[in-house]
Coordinates of C-alpha atoms in Angstrom, one line a residue:
M1 CA -63.9 -10.4 26.4
D2 CA -66.4 -9.0 24.2
V3 CA -70.1 -8.3 25.6
P4 CA -73.1 -8.5 23.7
A5 CA -73.8 -5.6 21.4
K6 CA -77.3 -4.7 22.4
G7 CA -77.5 -1.8 20.2
N8 CA -77.0 1.9 20.4
I9 CA -78.6 3.7 23.1
L10 CA -79.7 6.6 20.4
G11 CA -80.3 4.1 17.4
R12 CA -79.2 5.3 14.3
V13 CA -79.3 8.7 15.3
I14 CA -75.7 9.2 16.8
P15 CA -73.3 6.4 16.4
A16 CA -71.7 5.3 19.7
R17 CA -68.5 6.3 18.5
Y18 CA -69.7 10.0 18.2
I19 CA -71.6 9.8 21.7
L20 CA -68.1 8.9 22.9
A21 CA -66.6 11.8 20.9
I22 CA -69.3 14.4 22.0
L23 CA -68.9 13.4 25.9
G24 CA -64.9 13.6 25.5
S25 CA -65.4 16.8 24.0
V26 CA -67.8 18.2 26.7
G27 CA -65.2 16.7 29.1
M28 CA -62.5 18.7 27.4
A29 CA -64.9 21.8 27.4
I30 CA -65.4 21.4 31.3
V31 CA -61.4 20.8 32.1
Y32 CA -60.7 23.8 30.2
G33 CA -63.7 25.7 31.4
L34 CA -62.7 25.5 34.9
K35 CA -58.9 26.2 34.2
V36 CA -59.9 29.4 32.4
N37 CA -62.4 31.0 34.5
L38 CA -60.1 32.3 37.1
S39 CA -58.2 34.4 34.3
V40 CA -61.7 36.2 33.8
A41 CA -62.9 36.3 37.5
M42 CA -59.5 37.5 38.9
V43 CA -60.1 40.6 37.2
G44 CA -63.0 41.0 39.7
M45 CA -61.2 39.6 42.5
L46 CA -58.5 41.9 42.6
N47 CA -58.3 45.6 44.2
H48 CA -56.9 47.1 40.8
T49 CA -56.7 50.4 42.7
A50 CA -54.8 49.7 45.6
I51 CA -52.6 47.4 43.6
K52 CA -51.6 50.2 41.1
L53 CA -51.1 52.6 43.9
A54 CA -48.8 50.3 45.6
A55 CA -46.9 49.8 42.3
H56 CA -46.4 53.3 41.6
D57 CA -45.1 53.4 45.1
E58 CA -42.0 51.3 44.1
P59 CA -39.1 52.6 42.1
H60 CA -39.3 51.1 38.8
E61 CA -37.1 52.5 35.8
T62 CA -40.2 52.0 33.8
A63 CA -42.7 53.0 35.5
S64 CA -43.0 56.3 34.3
Q65 CA -42.9 56.7 30.8
P66 CA -44.4 60.2 29.5
S67 CA -44.2 59.4 25.5
E68 CA -46.0 56.4 26.3
L69 CA -49.4 55.9 24.4
E70 CA -52.3 55.2 26.7
C71 CA -55.5 54.1 25.5
Q72 CA -58.7 55.8 27.1
P73 CA -61.2 53.8 28.6
T74 CA -64.3 53.0 26.3
S75 CA -67.8 55.1 27.1
N76 CA -69.3 52.2 28.8
S77 CA -66.2 51.8 31.2
T78 CA -66.6 53.5 34.7
S79 CA -65.4 52.8 37.9
S80 CA -69.0 52.0 39.1
N81 CA -69.2 49.0 36.3
D82 CA -66.1 47.2 37.8
A83 CA -66.1 47.3 41.3
D84 CA -62.4 46.5 43.0
G85 CA -62.5 43.0 44.5
P86 CA -60.9 42.1 48.0
F87 CA -57.6 40.8 47.1
L88 CA -54.1 42.6 46.8
W89 CA -52.4 40.4 44.8
S90 CA -49.2 41.7 43.2
S91 CA -48.5 40.9 39.3
E92 CA -45.9 38.4 40.7
V93 CA -48.7 36.8 43.0
Q94 CA -51.1 36.8 39.9
G95 CA -48.5 35.0 37.8
I96 CA -48.0 32.3 40.5
V97 CA -51.6 31.7 41.1
L98 CA -52.2 31.6 37.2
S99 CA -49.3 29.4 36.3
C100 CA -49.4 27.1 39.3
Y101 CA -52.1 25.1 37.4
F102 CA -49.5 23.8 35.3
W103 CA -47.2 22.4 37.8
G104 CA -49.9 19.7 38.6
Y105 CA -50.3 19.7 34.9
F106 CA -46.7 18.9 34.3
V107 CA -46.2 15.9 36.8
S108 CA -49.4 13.9 35.9
Q109 CA -49.3 13.6 32.2
I110 CA -46.8 10.7 31.5
P111 CA -47.9 8.6 34.6
G112 CA -51.7 9.1 33.5
G113 CA -51.0 8.3 29.9
R114 CA -49.4 4.9 30.7
V115 CA -52.3 4.1 33.4
A116 CA -54.7 5.1 30.4
E117 CA -52.9 2.6 28.2
L118 CA -52.1 -0.2 30.7
F119 CA -55.4 0.0 32.4
S120 CA -58.4 2.3 31.8
A121 CA -58.6 5.4 29.9
K122 CA -62.4 5.9 30.6
W123 CA -61.6 6.3 34.3
V124 CA -58.8 8.1 34.0
M125 CA -60.7 10.9 32.4
F126 CA -63.4 10.8 34.7
F127 CA -60.7 11.4 37.7
S128 CA -59.7 14.2 35.8
V129 CA -63.1 16.1 35.5
T130 CA -64.0 15.0 39.1
I131 CA -61.1 16.6 40.7
N132 CA -61.5 19.3 38.8
V133 CA -65.0 20.1 39.9
I134 CA -64.2 19.5 43.5
C135 CA -61.2 21.7 43.3
T136 CA -63.1 24.6 41.5
I137 CA -66.2 24.6 44.2
L138 CA -63.4 25.3 47.0
T139 CA -61.6 27.7 45.4
P140 CA -63.4 30.7 46.8
V141 CA -63.1 29.5 50.6
M142 CA -59.2 28.8 49.6
A143 CA -58.7 32.1 48.2
E144 CA -60.1 34.0 51.1
A145 CA -58.2 32.1 53.4
H146 CA -54.9 33.0 51.7
Y147 CA -53.4 32.9 48.1
I148 CA -51.3 29.7 48.7
A149 CA -54.5 27.8 49.5
A150 CA -55.9 28.9 45.9
V151 CA -52.6 27.5 44.8
I152 CA -52.9 24.4 46.1
M153 CA -56.4 24.2 44.5
R154 CA -55.0 25.1 41.3
V155 CA -52.4 22.7 41.5
G156 CA -55.0 19.9 42.0
E157 CA -56.9 21.1 38.8
G158 CA -53.7 20.9 37.4
I159 CA -52.9 17.0 38.1
G160 CA -56.5 16.3 36.9
G161 CA -56.2 18.3 33.7
G162 CA -52.9 17.1 32.7
V163 CA -54.3 13.3 32.0
T164 CA -57.1 14.8 29.8
F165 CA -55.2 14.6 26.6
P166 CA -53.4 11.3 27.0
A167 CA -56.7 9.5 28.2
M168 CA -58.6 11.0 25.0
H169 CA -55.8 9.9 22.8
V170 CA -56.0 6.4 23.9
L171 CA -59.7 6.2 23.5
L172 CA -59.5 7.8 20.0
S173 CA -56.9 5.3 18.9
K174 CA -59.6 2.3 20.1
W175 CA -62.7 4.0 18.8
A176 CA -61.9 6.3 15.8
P177 CA -61.5 4.6 12.4
P178 CA -58.9 6.1 10.2
A179 CA -60.9 7.6 7.6
E180 CA -62.9 9.6 10.5
R181 CA -59.9 10.4 12.6
S182 CA -59.2 13.8 12.1
V183 CA -63.0 14.7 12.6
M184 CA -63.2 12.8 15.4
A185 CA -60.1 14.2 17.2
S186 CA -61.1 17.7 16.3
L187 CA -64.6 17.5 17.7
V188 CA -63.0 16.0 20.9
Y189 CA -60.4 18.5 21.1
A190 CA -62.2 21.8 20.0
G191 CA -64.4 21.2 23.4
T192 CA -61.5 23.1 24.7
S193 CA -62.3 26.1 22.7
L194 CA -65.8 25.6 23.4
G195 CA -65.2 25.4 26.9
T196 CA -63.2 28.5 26.8
V197 CA -66.0 30.5 25.3
I198 CA -68.8 29.5 27.7
S199 CA -66.3 29.6 30.6
M200 CA -65.2 33.2 29.8
L201 CA -68.8 34.6 29.0
M202 CA -70.5 32.9 32.2
A203 CA -67.4 34.0 34.3
G204 CA -68.0 37.6 33.0
V205 CA -71.6 37.8 33.6
L206 CA -71.4 36.4 37.0
T207 CA -68.7 38.3 38.2
A208 CA -70.5 41.5 37.3
T209 CA -73.7 40.2 38.6
L210 CA -73.6 37.8 41.5
G211 CA -69.7 38.4 42.3
W212 CA -66.7 36.6 41.9
E213 CA -67.6 33.5 44.1
S214 CA -70.5 32.5 41.8
V215 CA -68.1 31.8 39.2
F216 CA -66.5 28.6 40.9
Y217 CA -69.6 27.5 42.6
V218 CA -72.1 27.7 39.5
M219 CA -69.6 26.4 37.1
G220 CA -68.2 23.6 39.2
G221 CA -72.0 22.4 40.1
L222 CA -73.2 22.2 36.7
S223 CA -70.3 19.9 35.7
C224 CA -71.4 17.3 38.0
L225 CA -74.2 16.0 35.7
W226 CA -71.3 15.1 33.1
C227 CA -69.7 12.7 35.5
V228 CA -73.0 10.7 35.6
L229 CA -73.3 10.3 32.0
W230 CA -69.8 9.5 31.3
I231 CA -69.7 6.8 34.0
F232 CA -72.8 5.1 32.3
L233 CA -72.7 5.6 28.4
I234 CA -68.7 5.3 27.9
K235 CA -66.5 2.1 27.7
D236 CA -62.9 1.7 27.0
S237 CA -63.4 -0.2 23.5
P238 CA -66.3 -1.0 21.4
G239 CA -66.0 -4.7 22.6
E240 CA -66.6 -3.6 26.0
Q241 CA -69.5 -1.4 25.0
P242 CA -73.1 -2.9 25.1
L243 CA -74.8 0.2 23.7
I244 CA -73.4 -0.2 20.4
S245 CA -74.7 -2.0 17.3
Q246 CA -72.9 -4.7 15.9
E247 CA -72.5 -3.4 12.6
E248 CA -70.6 -0.3 14.3
R249 CA -68.5 -2.6 16.3
D250 CA -67.4 -4.4 13.1
L251 CA -66.6 -1.2 11.2
I252 CA -64.3 0.0 13.7
T253 CA -62.5 -3.0 14.6
T254 CA -62.2 -4.2 11.2
S255 CA -61.1 -0.4 10.1
L256 CA -58.2 -0.6 13.0
G257 CA -57.1 -4.0 11.6
G258 CA -57.8 -6.0 14.7
K259 CA -60.3 -8.1 16.5
S260 CA -62.4 -6.5 19.0
G261 CA -61.5 -8.5 21.8
D262 CA -57.8 -8.2 21.0
H263 CA -55.9 -6.1 23.8
S264 CA -52.6 -7.6 23.5
H265 CA -51.2 -4.3 22.4
K266 CA -51.7 -3.0 26.0
N267 CA -48.7 -5.1 27.3
M268 CA -46.2 -3.5 24.5
T269 CA -43.0 -2.0 26.1
V270 CA -42.5 1.4 25.0
P271 CA -39.2 1.7 22.8
W272 CA -38.1 4.8 24.6
R273 CA -34.7 5.1 22.6
K274 CA -36.4 5.0 19.4
V275 CA -39.2 7.6 20.5
F276 CA -36.8 10.1 21.4
T277 CA -34.6 9.7 18.2
S278 CA -37.8 10.1 15.9
G279 CA -37.6 12.8 13.7
P280 CA -41.3 12.8 13.3
F281 CA -41.9 12.9 17.1
L282 CA -39.6 15.4 18.1
A283 CA -41.3 17.5 15.2
I284 CA -44.5 17.0 17.2
V285 CA -42.7 18.2 20.6
V286 CA -41.5 21.5 19.2
A287 CA -44.6 22.5 17.5
H288 CA -46.6 21.5 20.4
A289 CA -44.5 23.6 22.8
C290 CA -44.1 26.5 20.7
S291 CA -47.9 26.4 19.9
N292 CA -48.8 26.3 23.3
W293 CA -46.8 29.2 24.1
G294 CA -49.3 31.4 22.1
W295 CA -52.2 29.6 23.2
Y296 CA -51.7 29.9 26.6
M297 CA -50.5 33.7 26.0
L298 CA -54.1 34.3 24.4
L299 CA -56.1 31.8 26.5
I300 CA -54.6 33.5 30.2
E301 CA -53.2 36.7 29.4
L302 CA -56.0 38.0 26.6
P303 CA -58.4 39.2 29.5
F304 CA -55.4 41.6 31.0
Y305 CA -54.4 42.7 27.9
M306 CA -58.0 43.9 27.2
K307 CA -58.4 45.5 30.8
Q308 CA -55.1 46.8 31.1
V309 CA -54.0 48.3 27.7
L310 CA -57.6 48.6 25.8
K311 CA -59.1 49.5 28.9
F312 CA -62.3 47.4 28.4
N313 CA -64.8 46.8 31.5
M314 CA -65.8 43.2 32.8
T315 CA -68.6 42.9 30.2
E316 CA -66.6 43.9 27.1
N317 CA -63.8 42.0 28.4
A318 CA -65.5 38.8 28.6
V319 CA -67.3 39.0 25.2
T320 CA -64.3 40.1 23.2
T321 CA -62.1 37.4 24.7
A322 CA -64.3 34.6 24.3
L323 CA -66.0 35.2 21.0
P324 CA -63.2 34.4 18.9
F325 CA -63.0 30.8 20.8
L326 CA -66.4 30.1 19.5
S327 CA -65.3 30.9 16.0
L328 CA -62.2 28.7 16.6
W329 CA -64.6 25.6 17.4
F330 CA -66.2 26.2 14.0
F331 CA -63.1 26.6 11.9
S332 CA -61.5 23.4 13.6
M333 CA -64.4 21.4 12.4
A334 CA -64.6 22.8 9.0
L335 CA -61.0 22.5 8.3
S336 CA -60.6 19.1 9.8
K337 CA -63.7 18.1 7.7
T338 CA -62.0 19.4 4.3
L339 CA -58.9 17.8 5.2
D340 CA -60.3 14.5 5.8
W341 CA -62.4 14.6 2.5
M342 CA -59.0 15.6 0.5
R343 CA -57.3 12.9 2.1
G344 CA -60.3 10.4 1.0
R345 CA -59.9 11.6 -2.5
N346 CA -56.1 11.2 -2.5
Y347 CA -55.8 14.6 -3.1
I348 CA -53.2 15.0 0.0
T349 CA -51.3 12.6 2.2
T350 CA -51.8 12.6 6.0
T351 CA -48.4 14.8 6.1
T352 CA -49.7 17.1 3.9
A353 CA -52.9 17.6 6.1
R354 CA -51.0 17.5 9.3
K355 CA -48.9 20.1 7.9
I356 CA -51.6 22.5 6.5
G357 CA -53.5 22.4 9.9
T358 CA -50.4 23.2 12.0
L359 CA -49.8 26.0 9.5
F360 CA -52.8 27.7 10.1
A361 CA -52.1 27.4 13.6
S362 CA -49.0 29.1 13.6
A363 CA -48.6 31.4 10.6
V364 CA -52.1 33.3 10.7
P365 CA -51.8 34.2 15.0
A366 CA -48.2 35.3 14.3
S367 CA -49.1 37.7 11.3
C368 CA -52.4 39.0 13.7
L369 CA -50.0 39.8 16.9
L370 CA -47.4 41.5 14.7
A371 CA -50.5 43.4 13.4
V372 CA -51.3 44.2 16.7
C373 CA -48.1 45.3 17.8
Y374 CA -48.5 48.5 15.7
I375 CA -52.1 49.5 15.7
G376 CA -51.8 51.3 18.9
C377 CA -55.5 52.1 20.6
N378 CA -57.6 51.0 17.6
R379 CA -59.8 48.5 19.8
G380 CA -61.8 47.4 16.4
A381 CA -58.8 46.3 14.7
A382 CA -57.1 45.0 17.7
V383 CA -60.4 42.7 18.3
A384 CA -60.6 41.7 14.8
L385 CA -57.3 40.6 14.5
M386 CA -57.3 38.7 17.8
A387 CA -60.5 37.0 16.4
I388 CA -58.7 36.1 13.5
G389 CA -55.8 34.8 15.2
V390 CA -57.2 32.9 17.7
T391 CA -59.8 31.6 15.2
C392 CA -56.7 30.1 13.1
I393 CA -55.3 28.3 16.5
G394 CA -58.1 25.8 15.8
G395 CA -55.8 24.3 13.0
M396 CA -53.8 22.5 15.7
F397 CA -56.5 20.2 16.2
C398 CA -56.5 18.5 12.9
G399 CA -52.8 19.2 12.9
F400 CA -49.8 18.2 15.3
L401 CA -52.2 17.4 18.0
S402 CA -53.8 14.4 15.8
N403 CA -50.2 13.5 14.6
H404 CA -49.5 11.3 17.9
I405 CA -51.8 8.7 16.5
D406 CA -50.9 8.8 12.9
I407 CA -46.9 7.9 13.7
A408 CA -47.7 5.2 16.6
P409 CA -51.2 4.3 17.7
N410 CA -50.1 1.8 20.0
F411 CA -48.3 4.4 22.1
A412 CA -50.6 7.5 21.4
G413 CA -51.5 7.9 25.1
T414 CA -48.0 8.0 26.1
L415 CA -46.8 10.3 23.0
V416 CA -49.1 13.1 23.9
A417 CA -48.3 12.6 27.6
I418 CA -44.6 13.4 26.7
T419 CA -45.4 16.3 24.0
N420 CA -47.9 17.8 26.5
T421 CA -45.7 17.4 29.3
V422 CA -42.9 19.6 27.5
A423 CA -45.8 21.7 26.2
T424 CA -46.8 23.0 29.7
I425 CA -43.7 24.8 30.5
P426 CA -44.7 27.6 28.2
G427 CA -48.1 27.3 30.9
I428 CA -45.8 27.9 33.6
V429 CA -43.7 30.4 32.2
V430 CA -46.2 32.8 30.3
P431 CA -47.9 34.3 33.5
I432 CA -45.0 34.8 35.0
F433 CA -43.2 36.4 32.3
V434 CA -46.2 38.4 31.7
G435 CA -46.4 39.4 35.2
V436 CA -43.0 40.5 35.5
L437 CA -43.0 42.7 32.4
T438 CA -46.3 44.4 33.0
H439 CA -45.3 45.0 36.8
G440 CA -45.9 48.8 37.3
N441 CA -46.0 48.9 33.4
Q442 CA -49.1 48.0 32.1
T443 CA -48.4 49.7 28.6
I444 CA -48.5 48.8 24.7
S445 CA -44.6 49.0 24.6
A446 CA -44.5 46.2 27.2
W447 CA -47.1 43.9 25.5
R448 CA -45.4 44.7 22.6
I449 CA -42.3 42.5 23.9
I450 CA -44.4 39.8 24.8
F451 CA -46.0 39.6 21.3
F452 CA -42.6 39.5 19.7
V453 CA -41.3 36.6 21.7
T454 CA -44.5 34.8 20.9
I455 CA -44.2 35.4 16.9
A456 CA -40.6 34.2 17.1
L457 CA -41.6 31.0 18.8
Y458 CA -44.5 30.4 16.2
I459 CA -41.6 30.9 13.5
V460 CA -39.6 28.0 15.0
E461 CA -42.6 25.9 14.9
I462 CA -43.5 26.6 11.0
I463 CA -39.9 25.9 10.2
V464 CA -39.4 22.6 12.2
Y465 CA -42.8 20.9 11.5
S466 CA -42.7 21.8 8.0
I467 CA -39.2 20.2 7.5
F468 CA -39.3 17.1 9.7
G469 CA -43.2 16.7 10.4
S470 CA -45.0 13.1 9.1
G471 CA -48.2 11.5 9.1
E472 CA -47.0 7.9 8.4
E473 CA -46.8 5.1 11.0
Q474 CA -43.3 5.0 12.5
P475 CA -41.7 1.4 12.5
W476 CA -41.0 1.2 16.1
N477 CA -45.0 1.5 16.6
N478 CA -44.9 -2.2 15.8
L479 CA -41.6 -3.1 17.0
K480 CA -43.2 -6.0 18.8
D481 CA -44.0 -7.6 15.4
N482 CA -40.4 -8.6 14.7
E483 CA -39.8 -10.3 18.0
N484 CA -43.0 -12.3 17.6
D485 CA -43.1 -13.2 13.8
G486 CA -43.0 -17.0 14.7
N487 CA -46.3 -16.4 16.9
P488 CA -48.8 -14.8 14.4
E489 CA -51.5 -15.1 17.1
E490 CA -49.5 -12.6 19.3
R491 CA -48.6 -10.2 17.1
P492 CA -50.5 -6.5 17.3
F493 CA -52.4 -5.1 14.4
K494 CA -50.0 -3.7 11.6
M495 CA -50.7 -0.6 9.4
D496 CA -50.7 -2.6 6.3
E497 CA -53.7 -4.6 7.5
R498 CA -55.9 -1.5 8.1
T499 CA -58.3 0.4 5.9
H500 CA -56.3 3.3 4.2
V501 CA -57.7 6.5 3.0

């Protein structure tokens, strides 16, 4: 039942739907920030000297390569700048600690998507951030106890993080008018890159100045404020939100083709067979999985490449790793706005817009990684190429990541949960894969293999999504319509009743 619309809390300055988008973006930033802070903090947590000596004491076929090019430390890199930490975790243990986040991430997404669709996406998102905050604050104590305890905390964070995309997809399907869908989705999901930037910079500075423990205490504590704002300012749908103008509520519900109090689509059964035989949906699965390999390789492993190969110190590492994610945020917003403008004037279709965004997110980083393979120790060129590649990955937010809502808005939460579950596999594999290849062999040649595998997967993504991707709503989204033709009052909204752009 609709509640009375009492007017937006910020008047006409920021519409209620954009308050949702902004807080959703901040929530995504928190979850991603708390996910990647360990990648930077771990550089300060490890006793690199002892680990390197232990690795060279073991027999390795590739441990000694006289012809291998080795970069010299930068002029600012001295042993006093980057003091060794307390932990003697091998490359394999490091891989497990970094990848175990995705164990929890993997199992929570599909249940989280269905709970968000059937009950409350607002509270699913709240749970996600809250469990991340709690586990982050406990991480230093657990890490000191044993790395297995740190693994448990990371799994807990992953369980919370796994439900973010499904929950936000469900909220966007109820709050985002079709004409603003790309912009709102990009605003929300680009928070992942903004959180990455802030987290990496803060983690680098805090580790270098206050010690690695401060990374988890400070960032976890600051995130608590979001939880309070989310509880009081966000509702599951415009009809439940009192802090909204009647005009905005009517705008949203009319553009989505339904009545503000219509929640009948919650009871729709997912047509599983049709979903898993749908070409456009399977194209999203492939694109999401291949793209995530590159995303997680850069997100999680880039600090180690900067440290091990290019020999940047802690502060340089944090800055050179983080800044590209800031440009990613600006690029994703500009590209989504441009594509929506072109769609609004019928210059391109939704399908073309999604393919353009996805092409930017795959072809450009693949080309940059290929160039990085052959520039050796040219730090300036490496940083510039990585910055361009990471920036253009932002195209995925208005590409395949917005595509679930296009093809089946009634099941958007479940669909993104499925594709994100499959796309979590690279998050599990990448840290272990990199750890094995670089164990006792932290060289350019080892990283070249890693980059070649990433490039190959980007090529698969380009081919599959270009051929099979679609921005059109699929017939099975309104499968219940065919069953209820005799009772119009029970029919969920149809695409042809919506406002098209």
